[in-house]
Coordinates of N, CA and C and ligand atoms in Angstrom, one line a residue:
X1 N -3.2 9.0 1.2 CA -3.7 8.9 2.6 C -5.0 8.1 2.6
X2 N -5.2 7.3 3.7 CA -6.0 6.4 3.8 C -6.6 6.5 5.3
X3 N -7.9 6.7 5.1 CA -9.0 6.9 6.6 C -9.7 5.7 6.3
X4 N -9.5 5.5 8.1 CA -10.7 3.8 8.1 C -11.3 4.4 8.8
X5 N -12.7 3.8 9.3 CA -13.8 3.8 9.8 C -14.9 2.4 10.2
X6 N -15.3 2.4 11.1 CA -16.0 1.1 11.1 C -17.2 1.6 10.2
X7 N -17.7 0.5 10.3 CA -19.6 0.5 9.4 C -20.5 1.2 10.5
X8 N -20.2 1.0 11.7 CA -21.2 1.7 12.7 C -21.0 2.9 13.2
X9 N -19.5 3.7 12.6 CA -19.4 5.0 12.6 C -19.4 5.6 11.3
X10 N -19.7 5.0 10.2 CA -20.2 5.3 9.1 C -21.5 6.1 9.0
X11 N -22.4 4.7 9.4 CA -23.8 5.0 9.7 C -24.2 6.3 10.5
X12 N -23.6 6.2 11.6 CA -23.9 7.1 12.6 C -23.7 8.8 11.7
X13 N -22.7 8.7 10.6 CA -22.4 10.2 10.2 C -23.5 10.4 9.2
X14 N -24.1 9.2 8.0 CA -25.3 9.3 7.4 C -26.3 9.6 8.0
X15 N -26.8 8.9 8.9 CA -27.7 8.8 10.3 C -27.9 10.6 10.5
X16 N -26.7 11.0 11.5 CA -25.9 12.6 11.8 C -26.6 13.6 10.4
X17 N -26.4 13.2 9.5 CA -26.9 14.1 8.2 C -28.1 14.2 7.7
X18 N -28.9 12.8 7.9 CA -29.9 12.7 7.8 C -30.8 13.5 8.6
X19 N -30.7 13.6 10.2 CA -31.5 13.9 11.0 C -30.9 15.6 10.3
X20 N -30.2 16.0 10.8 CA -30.0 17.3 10.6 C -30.6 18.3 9.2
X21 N -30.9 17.0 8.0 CA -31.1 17.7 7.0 C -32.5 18.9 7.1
X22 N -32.7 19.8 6.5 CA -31.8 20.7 5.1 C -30.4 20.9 5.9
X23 N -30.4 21.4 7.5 CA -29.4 22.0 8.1 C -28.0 21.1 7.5
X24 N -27.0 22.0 7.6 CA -25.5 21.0 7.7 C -25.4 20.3 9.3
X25 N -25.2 19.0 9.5 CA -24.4 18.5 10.4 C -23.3 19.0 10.6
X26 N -22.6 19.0 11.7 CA -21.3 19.0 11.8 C -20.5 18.3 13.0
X27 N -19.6 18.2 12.8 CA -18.9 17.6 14.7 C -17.3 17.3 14.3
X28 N -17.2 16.6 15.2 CA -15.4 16.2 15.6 C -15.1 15.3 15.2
X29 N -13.6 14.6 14.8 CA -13.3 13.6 14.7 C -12.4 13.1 15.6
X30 N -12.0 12.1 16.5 CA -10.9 11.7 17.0 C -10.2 10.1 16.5
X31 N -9.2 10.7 16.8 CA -9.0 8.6 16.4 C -7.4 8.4 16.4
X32 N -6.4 8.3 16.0 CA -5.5 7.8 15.9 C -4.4 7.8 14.7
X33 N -3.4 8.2 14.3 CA -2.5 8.5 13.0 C -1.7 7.9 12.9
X34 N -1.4 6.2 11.8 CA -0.3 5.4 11.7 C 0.1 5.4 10.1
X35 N 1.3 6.3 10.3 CA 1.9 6.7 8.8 C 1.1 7.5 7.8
X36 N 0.5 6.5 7.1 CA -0.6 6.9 6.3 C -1.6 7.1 6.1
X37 N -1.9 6.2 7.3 CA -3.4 6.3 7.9 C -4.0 6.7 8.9
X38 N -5.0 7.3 8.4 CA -5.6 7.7 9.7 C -7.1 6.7 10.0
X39 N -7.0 6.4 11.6 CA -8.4 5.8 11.7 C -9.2 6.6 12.8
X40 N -10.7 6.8 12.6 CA -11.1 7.4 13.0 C -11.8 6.2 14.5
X41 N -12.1 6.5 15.5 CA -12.3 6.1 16.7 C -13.5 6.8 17.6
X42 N -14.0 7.4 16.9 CA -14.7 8.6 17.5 C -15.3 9.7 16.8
X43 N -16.7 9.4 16.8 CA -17.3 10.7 16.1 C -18.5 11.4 16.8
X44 N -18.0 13.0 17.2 CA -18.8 13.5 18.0 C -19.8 14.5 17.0
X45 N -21.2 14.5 17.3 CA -21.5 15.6 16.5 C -21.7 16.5 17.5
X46 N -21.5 17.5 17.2 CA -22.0 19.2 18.0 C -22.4 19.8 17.1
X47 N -23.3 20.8 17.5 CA -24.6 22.0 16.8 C -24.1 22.6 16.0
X48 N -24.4 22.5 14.4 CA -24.0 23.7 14.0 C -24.9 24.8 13.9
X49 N -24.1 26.2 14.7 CA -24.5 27.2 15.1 C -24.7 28.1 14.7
X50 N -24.9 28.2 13.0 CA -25.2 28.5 12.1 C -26.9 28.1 11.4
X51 N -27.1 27.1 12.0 CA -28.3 26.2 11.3 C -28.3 26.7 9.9
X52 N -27.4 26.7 9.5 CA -27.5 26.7 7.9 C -28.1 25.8 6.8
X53 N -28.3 26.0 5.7 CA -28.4 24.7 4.7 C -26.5 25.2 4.0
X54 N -26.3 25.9 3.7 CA -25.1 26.4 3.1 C -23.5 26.1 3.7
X55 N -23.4 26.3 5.4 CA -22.7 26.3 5.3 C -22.4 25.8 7.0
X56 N -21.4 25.9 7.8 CA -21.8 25.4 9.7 C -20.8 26.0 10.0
X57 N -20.7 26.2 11.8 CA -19.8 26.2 12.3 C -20.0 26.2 13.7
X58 N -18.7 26.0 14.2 CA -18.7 24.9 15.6 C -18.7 26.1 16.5
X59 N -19.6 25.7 17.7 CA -19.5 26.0 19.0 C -18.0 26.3 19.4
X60 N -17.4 27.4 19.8 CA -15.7 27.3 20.0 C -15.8 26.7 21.6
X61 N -16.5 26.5 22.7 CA -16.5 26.3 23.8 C -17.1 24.7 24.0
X62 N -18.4 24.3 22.8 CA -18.5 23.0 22.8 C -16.9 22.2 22.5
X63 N -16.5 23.0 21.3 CA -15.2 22.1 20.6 C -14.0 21.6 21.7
X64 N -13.8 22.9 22.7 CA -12.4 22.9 23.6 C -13.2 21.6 24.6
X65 N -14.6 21.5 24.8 CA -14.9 20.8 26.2 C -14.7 18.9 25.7
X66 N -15.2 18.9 24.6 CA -15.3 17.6 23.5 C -13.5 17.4 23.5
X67 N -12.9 18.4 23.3 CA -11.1 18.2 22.9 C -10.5 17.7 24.3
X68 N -10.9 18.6 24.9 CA -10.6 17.7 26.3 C -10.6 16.4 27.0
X69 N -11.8 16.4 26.5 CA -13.0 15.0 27.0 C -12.2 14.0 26.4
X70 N -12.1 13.9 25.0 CA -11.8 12.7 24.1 C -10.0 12.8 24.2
X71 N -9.6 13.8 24.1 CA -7.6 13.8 24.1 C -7.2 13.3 25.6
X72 N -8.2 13.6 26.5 CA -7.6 12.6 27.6 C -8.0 11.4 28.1
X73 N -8.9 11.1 26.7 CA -8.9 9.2 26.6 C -8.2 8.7 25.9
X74 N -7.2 9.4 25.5 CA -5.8 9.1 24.7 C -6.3 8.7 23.3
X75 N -7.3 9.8 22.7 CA -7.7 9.9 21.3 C -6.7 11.6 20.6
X76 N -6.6 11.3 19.2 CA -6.5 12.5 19.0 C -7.1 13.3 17.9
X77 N -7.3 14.4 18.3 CA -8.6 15.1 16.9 C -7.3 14.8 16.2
X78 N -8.5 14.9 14.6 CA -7.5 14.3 13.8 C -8.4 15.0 12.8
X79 N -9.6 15.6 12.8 CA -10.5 16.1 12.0 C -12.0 16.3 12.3
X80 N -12.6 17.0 11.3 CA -14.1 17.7 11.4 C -15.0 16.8 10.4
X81 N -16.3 16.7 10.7 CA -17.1 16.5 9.4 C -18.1 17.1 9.4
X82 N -18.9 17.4 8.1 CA -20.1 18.4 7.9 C -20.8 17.5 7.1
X83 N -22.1 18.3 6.8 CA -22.9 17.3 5.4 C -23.1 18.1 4.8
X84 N -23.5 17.7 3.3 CA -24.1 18.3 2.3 C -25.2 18.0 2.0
X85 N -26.2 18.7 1.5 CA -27.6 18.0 0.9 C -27.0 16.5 -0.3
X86 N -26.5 17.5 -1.2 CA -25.8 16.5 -2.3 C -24.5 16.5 -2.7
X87 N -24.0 17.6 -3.4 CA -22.3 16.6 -3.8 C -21.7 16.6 -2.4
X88 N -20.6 16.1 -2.9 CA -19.2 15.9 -1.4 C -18.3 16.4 -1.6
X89 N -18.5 17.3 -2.5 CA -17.4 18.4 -2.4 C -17.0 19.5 -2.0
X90 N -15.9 19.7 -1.0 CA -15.3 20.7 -0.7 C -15.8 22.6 -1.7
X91 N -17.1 23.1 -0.5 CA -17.6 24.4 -1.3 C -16.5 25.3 -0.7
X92 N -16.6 26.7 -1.9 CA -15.1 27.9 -1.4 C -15.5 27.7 -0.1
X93 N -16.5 28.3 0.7 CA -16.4 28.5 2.1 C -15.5 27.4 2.9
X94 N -15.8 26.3 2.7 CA -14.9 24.6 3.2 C -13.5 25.0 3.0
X95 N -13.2 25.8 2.0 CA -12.0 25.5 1.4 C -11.2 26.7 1.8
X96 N -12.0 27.8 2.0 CA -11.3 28.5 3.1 C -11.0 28.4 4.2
X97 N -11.7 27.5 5.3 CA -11.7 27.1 6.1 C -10.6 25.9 6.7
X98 N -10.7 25.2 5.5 CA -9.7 23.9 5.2 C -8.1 24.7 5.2
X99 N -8.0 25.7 4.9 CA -6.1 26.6 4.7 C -6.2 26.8 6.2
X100 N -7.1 26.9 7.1 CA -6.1 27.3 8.8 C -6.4 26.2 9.3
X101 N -6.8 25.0 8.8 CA -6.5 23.7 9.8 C -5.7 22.8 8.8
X102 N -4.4 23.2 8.3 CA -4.1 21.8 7.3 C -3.7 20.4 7.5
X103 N -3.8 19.5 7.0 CA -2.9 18.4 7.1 C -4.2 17.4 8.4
X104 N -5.5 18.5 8.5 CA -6.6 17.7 8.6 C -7.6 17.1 8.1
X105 N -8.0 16.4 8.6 CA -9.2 15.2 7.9 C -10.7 16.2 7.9
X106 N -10.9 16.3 6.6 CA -12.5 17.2 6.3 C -13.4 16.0 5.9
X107 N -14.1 15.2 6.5 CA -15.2 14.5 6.1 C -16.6 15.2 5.7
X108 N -16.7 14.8 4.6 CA -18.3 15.3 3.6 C -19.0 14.5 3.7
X109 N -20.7 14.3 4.2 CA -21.4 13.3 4.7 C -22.6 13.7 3.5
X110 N -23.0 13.0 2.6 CA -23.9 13.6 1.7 C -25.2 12.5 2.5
X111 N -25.9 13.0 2.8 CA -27.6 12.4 3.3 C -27.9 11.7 2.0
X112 N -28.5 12.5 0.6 CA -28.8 11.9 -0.5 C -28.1 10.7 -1.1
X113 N -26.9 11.5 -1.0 CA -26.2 10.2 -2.1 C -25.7 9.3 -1.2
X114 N -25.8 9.1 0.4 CA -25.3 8.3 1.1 C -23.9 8.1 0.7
X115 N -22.9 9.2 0.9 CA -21.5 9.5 0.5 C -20.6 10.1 1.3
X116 N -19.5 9.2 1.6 CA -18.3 9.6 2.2 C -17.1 9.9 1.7
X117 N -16.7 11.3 1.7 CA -15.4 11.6 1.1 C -14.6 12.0 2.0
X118 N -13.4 12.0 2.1 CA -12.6 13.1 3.2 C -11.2 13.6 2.3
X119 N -11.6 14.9 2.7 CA -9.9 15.7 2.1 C -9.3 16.0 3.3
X120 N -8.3 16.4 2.5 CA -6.9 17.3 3.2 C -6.7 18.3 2.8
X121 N -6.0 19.3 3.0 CA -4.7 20.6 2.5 C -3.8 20.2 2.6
X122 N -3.0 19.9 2.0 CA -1.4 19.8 1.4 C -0.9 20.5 0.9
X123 N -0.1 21.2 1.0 CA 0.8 22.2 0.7 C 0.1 23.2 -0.5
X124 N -1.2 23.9 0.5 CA -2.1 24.7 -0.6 C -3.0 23.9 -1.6
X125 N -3.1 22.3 -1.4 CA -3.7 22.1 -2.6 C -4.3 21.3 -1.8
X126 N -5.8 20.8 -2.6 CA -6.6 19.7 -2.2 C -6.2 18.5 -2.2
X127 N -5.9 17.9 -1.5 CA -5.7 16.0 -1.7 C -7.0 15.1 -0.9
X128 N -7.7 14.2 -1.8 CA -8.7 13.3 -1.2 C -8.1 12.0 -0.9
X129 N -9.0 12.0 0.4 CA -8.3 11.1 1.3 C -9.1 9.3 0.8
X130 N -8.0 7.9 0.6 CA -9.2 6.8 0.2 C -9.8 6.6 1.9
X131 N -11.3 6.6 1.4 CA -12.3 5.9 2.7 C -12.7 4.5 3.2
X132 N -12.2 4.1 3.8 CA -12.3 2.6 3.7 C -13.1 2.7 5.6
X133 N -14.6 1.7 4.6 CA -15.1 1.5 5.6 C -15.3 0.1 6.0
X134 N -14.8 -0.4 6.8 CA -14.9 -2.1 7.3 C -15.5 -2.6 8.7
Ligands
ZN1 ZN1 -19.3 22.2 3.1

């Protein structure tokens, strides 16, 4: 699986992580699904309401009003992203969370290492998604 992204919705999720640090960022993804790829089109951040450094989680009333907003500009969620202080790996909590949305796009935004990863769930197992940013 392969996720595109422009360079100025790149930035914007570095940017997104930066400001938020220690806290986790978090928000929405919208964009579009052809075959194998997915491209993203849209990156909303919303609060996480948690203000955690460890871990986030979305507004359930921000999320439905954002799903709205963007699915009836003929986008479609396609996935979430968070940050980490440092690695970009999927923590248990992520990975719990990752088993009730499968076959979605998890973007990991590392502030420090200026790093973009995105998984999936696949049939119970992790698969990382290539990031191609152009
Ligand atoms: Zn995480």
């Amino acid at each position: 699986m392969k996720v595109r992204l422009s360079r100025i919705l790149s930035d914007m999720l570095l940017e997104e992580a930066r400001r938020s640090y220690p806290i986790e960022a978090c928000g929405v993804l919208f964009g579009s699904i052809h075959g194998d790829e997915m491209r993203i089109e849209a990156v909303v951040p919303l609060r996480n309401i948690l203000e955690s450094e460890y871990t986030f989680e979305i507004d359930p009333e921000e999320f439905l009003k954002v799903l709205v907003e963007y699915e009836g500009r003929g986008l479609r969620h396609i996935g979430f992203f968070h940050s980490h202080p440092g690695c970009v790996k999927p923590s248990t909590i992520d990975l719990r969370y990752m088993k009730l949305w499968p076959e979605t796009i998890w973007m990991i935004v590392s502030y420090r290492e200026s790093r973009i990863r995105a998984y999936r769930i696949i049939d119970e197992s992790l698969d990382e998604a290539t990031v191609i940013i152009e």
